[in-house]
Amino acid sequence: DFMDQIKGINSNYFGMIDQLIASRGRVFFGTWWSTLSGYINRMRGYSSQRNKLDGYLDGTLQSYYFVPDEKKYQMTVYKPVKLPIYMREFPAAWRDIDRNIEEIHDEDVRQKQHQQQD
């Protein structure tokens, strides 16, 4: 539908262009074992942090997997890194990537002090 928009682009780049376009959608549906879907989710994570989209604070995305059924909602809840790691992206890949460790530590200290006061 959009071939007229990418005239002269080497067809070897079409997969990467597809990923960029899919990463900017409001919602994404991918496949659990797909590295293409995995990278789209990572780029969606980067975008969620930069643009402060829904879920950016807790590392969740409006991304879903078609198959298998038990993995459908994996990206809508926070999951820490755990093995095996090849089939999904984890919020650790995109959260706080633009902050240094001192900023993160200072914020954690402030939050703990605030919780103690409550």
JSON list of C-alpha atoms in Angstrom, two decimals:
[
{"chain": "A", "resi": 1, "resn": "ASP", "atom": "CA", "xyz": [0.00, 0.00, 0.00]},
{"chain": "A", "resi": 2, "resn": "PHE", "atom": "CA", "xyz": [2.89, 2.36, 0.60]},
{"chain": "A", "resi": 3, "resn": "MET", "atom": "CA", "xyz": [5.44, 1.26, -1.97]},
{"chain": "A", "resi": 4, "resn": "ASP", "atom": "CA", "xyz": [5.27, 4.71, -3.56]},
{"chain": "A", "resi": 5, "resn": "GLN", "atom": "CA", "xyz": [6.55, 6.13, -0.25]},
{"chain": "A", "resi": 6, "resn": "ILE", "atom": "CA", "xyz": [9.71, 4.02, -0.27]},
{"chain": "A", "resi": 7, "resn": "LYS", "atom": "CA", "xyz": [10.74, 4.08, -3.91]},
{"chain": "A", "resi": 8, "resn": "GLY", "atom": "CA", "xyz": [14.44, 3.48, -4.31]},
{"chain": "A", "resi": 9, "resn": "ILE", "atom": "CA", "xyz": [14.83, 1.80, -0.90]},
{"chain": "A", "resi": 10, "resn": "ASN", "atom": "CA", "xyz": [16.72, -1.48, -1.06]},
{"chain": "A", "resi": 11, "resn": "SER", "atom": "CA", "xyz": [14.25, -4.31, -0.30]},
{"chain": "A", "resi": 12, "resn": "ASN", "atom": "CA", "xyz": [16.76, -5.69, 2.24]},
{"chain": "A", "resi": 13, "resn": "TYR", "atom": "CA", "xyz": [15.64, -2.85, 4.51]},
{"chain": "A", "resi": 14, "resn": "PHE", "atom": "CA", "xyz": [11.92, -3.66, 4.38]},
{"chain": "A", "resi": 15, "resn": "GLY", "atom": "CA", "xyz": [12.02, -5.82, 7.54]},
{"chain": "A", "resi": 16, "resn": "MET", "atom": "CA", "xyz": [13.69, -3.01, 9.50]},
{"chain": "A", "resi": 17, "resn": "ILE", "atom": "CA", "xyz": [11.20, -0.48, 8.16]},
{"chain": "A", "resi": 18, "resn": "ASP", "atom": "CA", "xyz": [8.36, -2.80, 9.21]},
{"chain": "A", "resi": 19, "resn": "GLN", "atom": "CA", "xyz": [9.85, -2.94, 12.72]},
{"chain": "A", "resi": 20, "resn": "LEU", "atom": "CA", "xyz": [10.09, 0.84, 12.99]},
{"chain": "A", "resi": 21, "resn": "ILE", "atom": "CA", "xyz": [6.51, 1.31, 11.87]},
{"chain": "A", "resi": 22, "resn": "ALA", "atom": "CA", "xyz": [5.17, -1.44, 14.16]},
{"chain": "A", "resi": 23, "resn": "SER", "atom": "CA", "xyz": [7.12, -0.07, 17.12]},
{"chain": "A", "resi": 24, "resn": "ARG", "atom": "CA", "xyz": [5.27, 3.24, 16.93]},
{"chain": "A", "resi": 25, "resn": "GLY", "atom": "CA", "xyz": [1.76, 1.78, 17.04]},
{"chain": "A", "resi": 26, "resn": "ARG", "atom": "CA", "xyz": [-0.51, 2.29, 20.04]},
{"chain": "A", "resi": 27, "resn": "VAL", "atom": "CA", "xyz": [-0.84, -1.50, 20.44]},
{"chain": "A", "resi": 28, "resn": "PHE", "atom": "CA", "xyz": [1.31, -4.32, 19.05]},
{"chain": "A", "resi": 29, "resn": "PHE", "atom": "CA", "xyz": [0.56, -8.01, 18.52]},
{"chain": "A", "resi": 30, "resn": "GLY", "atom": "CA", "xyz": [3.54, -10.27, 17.90]},
{"chain": "A", "resi": 31, "resn": "THR", "atom": "CA", "xyz": [4.73, -13.85, 18.19]},
{"chain": "A", "resi": 32, "resn": "TRP", "atom": "CA", "xyz": [6.41, -15.17, 21.35]},
{"chain": "A", "resi": 33, "resn": "TRP", "atom": "CA", "xyz": [9.48, -16.79, 19.76]},
{"chain": "A", "resi": 34, "resn": "SER", "atom": "CA", "xyz": [10.04, -14.10, 17.13]},
{"chain": "A", "resi": 35, "resn": "THR", "atom": "CA", "xyz": [13.18, -11.97, 17.27]},
{"chain": "A", "resi": 36, "resn": "LEU", "atom": "CA", "xyz": [11.38, -9.48, 15.00]},
{"chain": "A", "resi": 37, "resn": "SER", "atom": "CA", "xyz": [8.59, -9.13, 17.60]},
{"chain": "A", "resi": 38, "resn": "GLY", "atom": "CA", "xyz": [11.19, -8.99, 20.37]},
{"chain": "A", "resi": 39, "resn": "TYR", "atom": "CA", "xyz": [13.01, -6.05, 18.86]},
{"chain": "A", "resi": 40, "resn": "ILE", "atom": "CA", "xyz": [9.73, -4.26, 18.15]},
{"chain": "A", "resi": 41, "resn": "ASN", "atom": "CA", "xyz": [8.89, -4.60, 21.85]},
{"chain": "A", "resi": 42, "resn": "ARG", "atom": "CA", "xyz": [12.31, -3.27, 22.84]},
{"chain": "A", "resi": 43, "resn": "MET", "atom": "CA", "xyz": [11.85, -0.21, 20.62]},
{"chain": "A", "resi": 44, "resn": "ARG", "atom": "CA", "xyz": [8.35, 0.23, 22.08]},
{"chain": "A", "resi": 45, "resn": "GLY", "atom": "CA", "xyz": [9.96, 0.16, 25.52]},
{"chain": "A", "resi": 46, "resn": "TYR", "atom": "CA", "xyz": [12.46, 2.88, 24.55]},
{"chain": "A", "resi": 47, "resn": "SER", "atom": "CA", "xyz": [9.61, 4.97, 23.17]},
{"chain": "A", "resi": 48, "resn": "SER", "atom": "CA", "xyz": [7.47, 4.45, 26.27]},
{"chain": "A", "resi": 49, "resn": "GLN", "atom": "CA", "xyz": [10.25, 5.84, 28.47]},
{"chain": "A", "resi": 50, "resn": "ARG", "atom": "CA", "xyz": [11.09, 8.78, 26.26]},
{"chain": "A", "resi": 51, "resn": "ASN", "atom": "CA", "xyz": [7.46, 9.81, 25.69]},
{"chain": "A", "resi": 52, "resn": "LYS", "atom": "CA", "xyz": [6.19, 8.77, 29.13]},
{"chain": "A", "resi": 53, "resn": "LEU", "atom": "CA", "xyz": [3.51, 6.53, 27.65]},
{"chain": "A", "resi": 54, "resn": "ASP", "atom": "CA", "xyz": [1.09, 4.46, 29.72]},
{"chain": "A", "resi": 55, "resn": "GLY", "atom": "CA", "xyz": [3.07, 1.86, 31.66]},
{"chain": "A", "resi": 56, "resn": "TYR", "atom": "CA", "xyz": [6.45, 3.60, 31.45]},
{"chain": "A", "resi": 57, "resn": "LEU", "atom": "CA", "xyz": [6.82, 3.80, 35.23]},
{"chain": "A", "resi": 58, "resn": "ASP", "atom": "CA", "xyz": [6.38, 0.08, 35.77]},
{"chain": "A", "resi": 59, "resn": "GLY", "atom": "CA", "xyz": [7.96, -1.15, 32.53]},
{"chain": "A", "resi": 60, "resn": "THR", "atom": "CA", "xyz": [4.79, -2.49, 30.92]},
{"chain": "A", "resi": 61, "resn": "LEU", "atom": "CA", "xyz": [3.69, -2.18, 27.30]},
{"chain": "A", "resi": 62, "resn": "GLN", "atom": "CA", "xyz": [0.44, -2.49, 25.38]},
{"chain": "A", "resi": 63, "resn": "SER", "atom": "CA", "xyz": [1.92, -5.43, 23.48]},
{"chain": "A", "resi": 64, "resn": "TYR", "atom": "CA", "xyz": [0.48, -8.91, 23.18]},
{"chain": "A", "resi": 65, "resn": "TYR", "atom": "CA", "xyz": [1.46, -12.28, 21.73]},
{"chain": "A", "resi": 66, "resn": "PHE", "atom": "CA", "xyz": [-0.82, -14.25, 19.39]},
{"chain": "A", "resi": 67, "resn": "VAL", "atom": "CA", "xyz": [0.62, -17.59, 20.40]},
{"chain": "A", "resi": 68, "resn": "PRO", "atom": "CA", "xyz": [0.99, -19.42, 22.67]},
{"chain": "A", "resi": 69, "resn": "ASP", "atom": "CA", "xyz": [-2.15, -18.44, 24.59]},
{"chain": "A", "resi": 70, "resn": "GLU", "atom": "CA", "xyz": [-0.44, -18.55, 28.01]},
{"chain": "A", "resi": 71, "resn": "LYS", "atom": "CA", "xyz": [2.05, -15.89, 26.88]},
{"chain": "A", "resi": 72, "resn": "LYS", "atom": "CA", "xyz": [-0.52, -13.45, 25.44]},
{"chain": "A", "resi": 73, "resn": "TYR", "atom": "CA", "xyz": [-0.24, -10.86, 28.26]},
{"chain": "A", "resi": 74, "resn": "GLN", "atom": "CA", "xyz": [3.49, -11.18, 29.08]},
{"chain": "A", "resi": 75, "resn": "MET", "atom": "CA", "xyz": [4.36, -7.59, 28.13]},
{"chain": "A", "resi": 76, "resn": "THR", "atom": "CA", "xyz": [1.44, -6.07, 30.06]},
{"chain": "A", "resi": 77, "resn": "VAL", "atom": "CA", "xyz": [2.95, -7.00, 33.43]},
{"chain": "A", "resi": 78, "resn": "TYR", "atom": "CA", "xyz": [6.42, -6.30, 34.79]},
{"chain": "A", "resi": 79, "resn": "LYS", "atom": "CA", "xyz": [8.77, -9.29, 34.69]},
{"chain": "A", "resi": 80, "resn": "PRO", "atom": "CA", "xyz": [12.36, -9.25, 35.97]},
{"chain": "A", "resi": 81, "resn": "VAL", "atom": "CA", "xyz": [15.07, -10.81, 33.83]},
{"chain": "A", "resi": 82, "resn": "LYS", "atom": "CA", "xyz": [15.14, -14.58, 34.17]},
{"chain": "A", "resi": 83, "resn": "LEU", "atom": "CA", "xyz": [16.28, -17.55, 32.12]},
{"chain": "A", "resi": 84, "resn": "PRO", "atom": "CA", "xyz": [15.68, -18.41, 29.40]},
{"chain": "A", "resi": 85, "resn": "ILE", "atom": "CA", "xyz": [15.93, -14.91, 27.99]},
{"chain": "A", "resi": 86, "resn": "TYR", "atom": "CA", "xyz": [15.88, -15.40, 24.22]},
{"chain": "A", "resi": 87, "resn": "MET", "atom": "CA", "xyz": [12.11, -15.26, 23.63]},
{"chain": "A", "resi": 88, "resn": "ARG", "atom": "CA", "xyz": [11.09, -11.95, 25.17]},
{"chain": "A", "resi": 89, "resn": "GLU", "atom": "CA", "xyz": [12.35, -8.49, 26.04]},
{"chain": "A", "resi": 90, "resn": "PHE", "atom": "CA", "xyz": [12.60, -7.31, 29.63]},
{"chain": "A", "resi": 91, "resn": "PRO", "atom": "CA", "xyz": [12.05, -3.76, 30.97]},
{"chain": "A", "resi": 92, "resn": "ALA", "atom": "CA", "xyz": [15.65, -3.73, 32.23]},
{"chain": "A", "resi": 93, "resn": "ALA", "atom": "CA", "xyz": [16.61, -3.15, 28.57]},
{"chain": "A", "resi": 94, "resn": "TRP", "atom": "CA", "xyz": [14.88, 0.23, 28.42]},
{"chain": "A", "resi": 95, "resn": "ARG", "atom": "CA", "xyz": [14.15, 1.55, 31.91]},
{"chain": "A", "resi": 96, "resn": "ASP", "atom": "CA", "xyz": [16.39, 4.33, 33.20]},
{"chain": "A", "resi": 97, "resn": "ILE", "atom": "CA", "xyz": [18.77, 4.07, 30.23]},
{"chain": "A", "resi": 98, "resn": "ASP", "atom": "CA", "xyz": [19.21, 7.84, 30.16]},
{"chain": "A", "resi": 99, "resn": "ARG", "atom": "CA", "xyz": [19.96, 8.21, 33.87]},
{"chain": "A", "resi": 100, "resn": "ASN", "atom": "CA", "xyz": [23.16, 7.57, 35.77]},
{"chain": "A", "resi": 101, "resn": "ILE", "atom": "CA", "xyz": [23.38, 5.28, 38.78]},
{"chain": "A", "resi": 102, "resn": "GLU", "atom": "CA", "xyz": [23.65, 8.16, 41.27]},
{"chain": "A", "resi": 103, "resn": "GLU", "atom": "CA", "xyz": [20.32, 9.63, 40.13]},
{"chain": "A", "resi": 104, "resn": "ILE", "atom": "CA", "xyz": [18.61, 6.26, 40.44]},
{"chain": "A", "resi": 105, "resn": "HIS", "atom": "CA", "xyz": [20.11, 5.65, 43.88]},
{"chain": "A", "resi": 106, "resn": "ASP", "atom": "CA", "xyz": [19.16, 9.13, 45.15]},
{"chain": "A", "resi": 107, "resn": "GLU", "atom": "CA", "xyz": [15.59, 8.66, 43.94]},
{"chain": "A", "resi": 108, "resn": "ASP", "atom": "CA", "xyz": [15.36, 5.27, 45.66]},
{"chain": "A", "resi": 109, "resn": "VAL", "atom": "CA", "xyz": [16.59, 6.82, 48.93]},
{"chain": "A", "resi": 110, "resn": "ARG", "atom": "CA", "xyz": [14.01, 9.64, 48.67]},
{"chain": "A", "resi": 111, "resn": "GLN", "atom": "CA", "xyz": [11.22, 7.16, 48.00]},
{"chain": "A", "resi": 112, "resn": "LYS", "atom": "CA", "xyz": [12.19, 5.00, 50.98]},
{"chain": "A", "resi": 113, "resn": "GLN", "atom": "CA", "xyz": [12.33, 8.08, 53.24]},
{"chain": "A", "resi": 114, "resn": "HIS", "atom": "CA", "xyz": [8.92, 9.18, 52.00]},
{"chain": "A", "resi": 115, "resn": "GLN", "atom": "CA", "xyz": [7.47, 5.72, 52.67]},
{"chain": "A", "resi": 116, "resn": "GLN", "atom": "CA", "xyz": [8.87, 5.73, 56.20]},
{"chain": "A", "resi": 117, "resn": "GLN", "atom": "CA", "xyz": [7.19, 9.09, 56.90]},
{"chain": "A", "resi": 118, "resn": "ASP", "atom": "CA", "xyz": [3.77, 7.77, 55.83]}
]
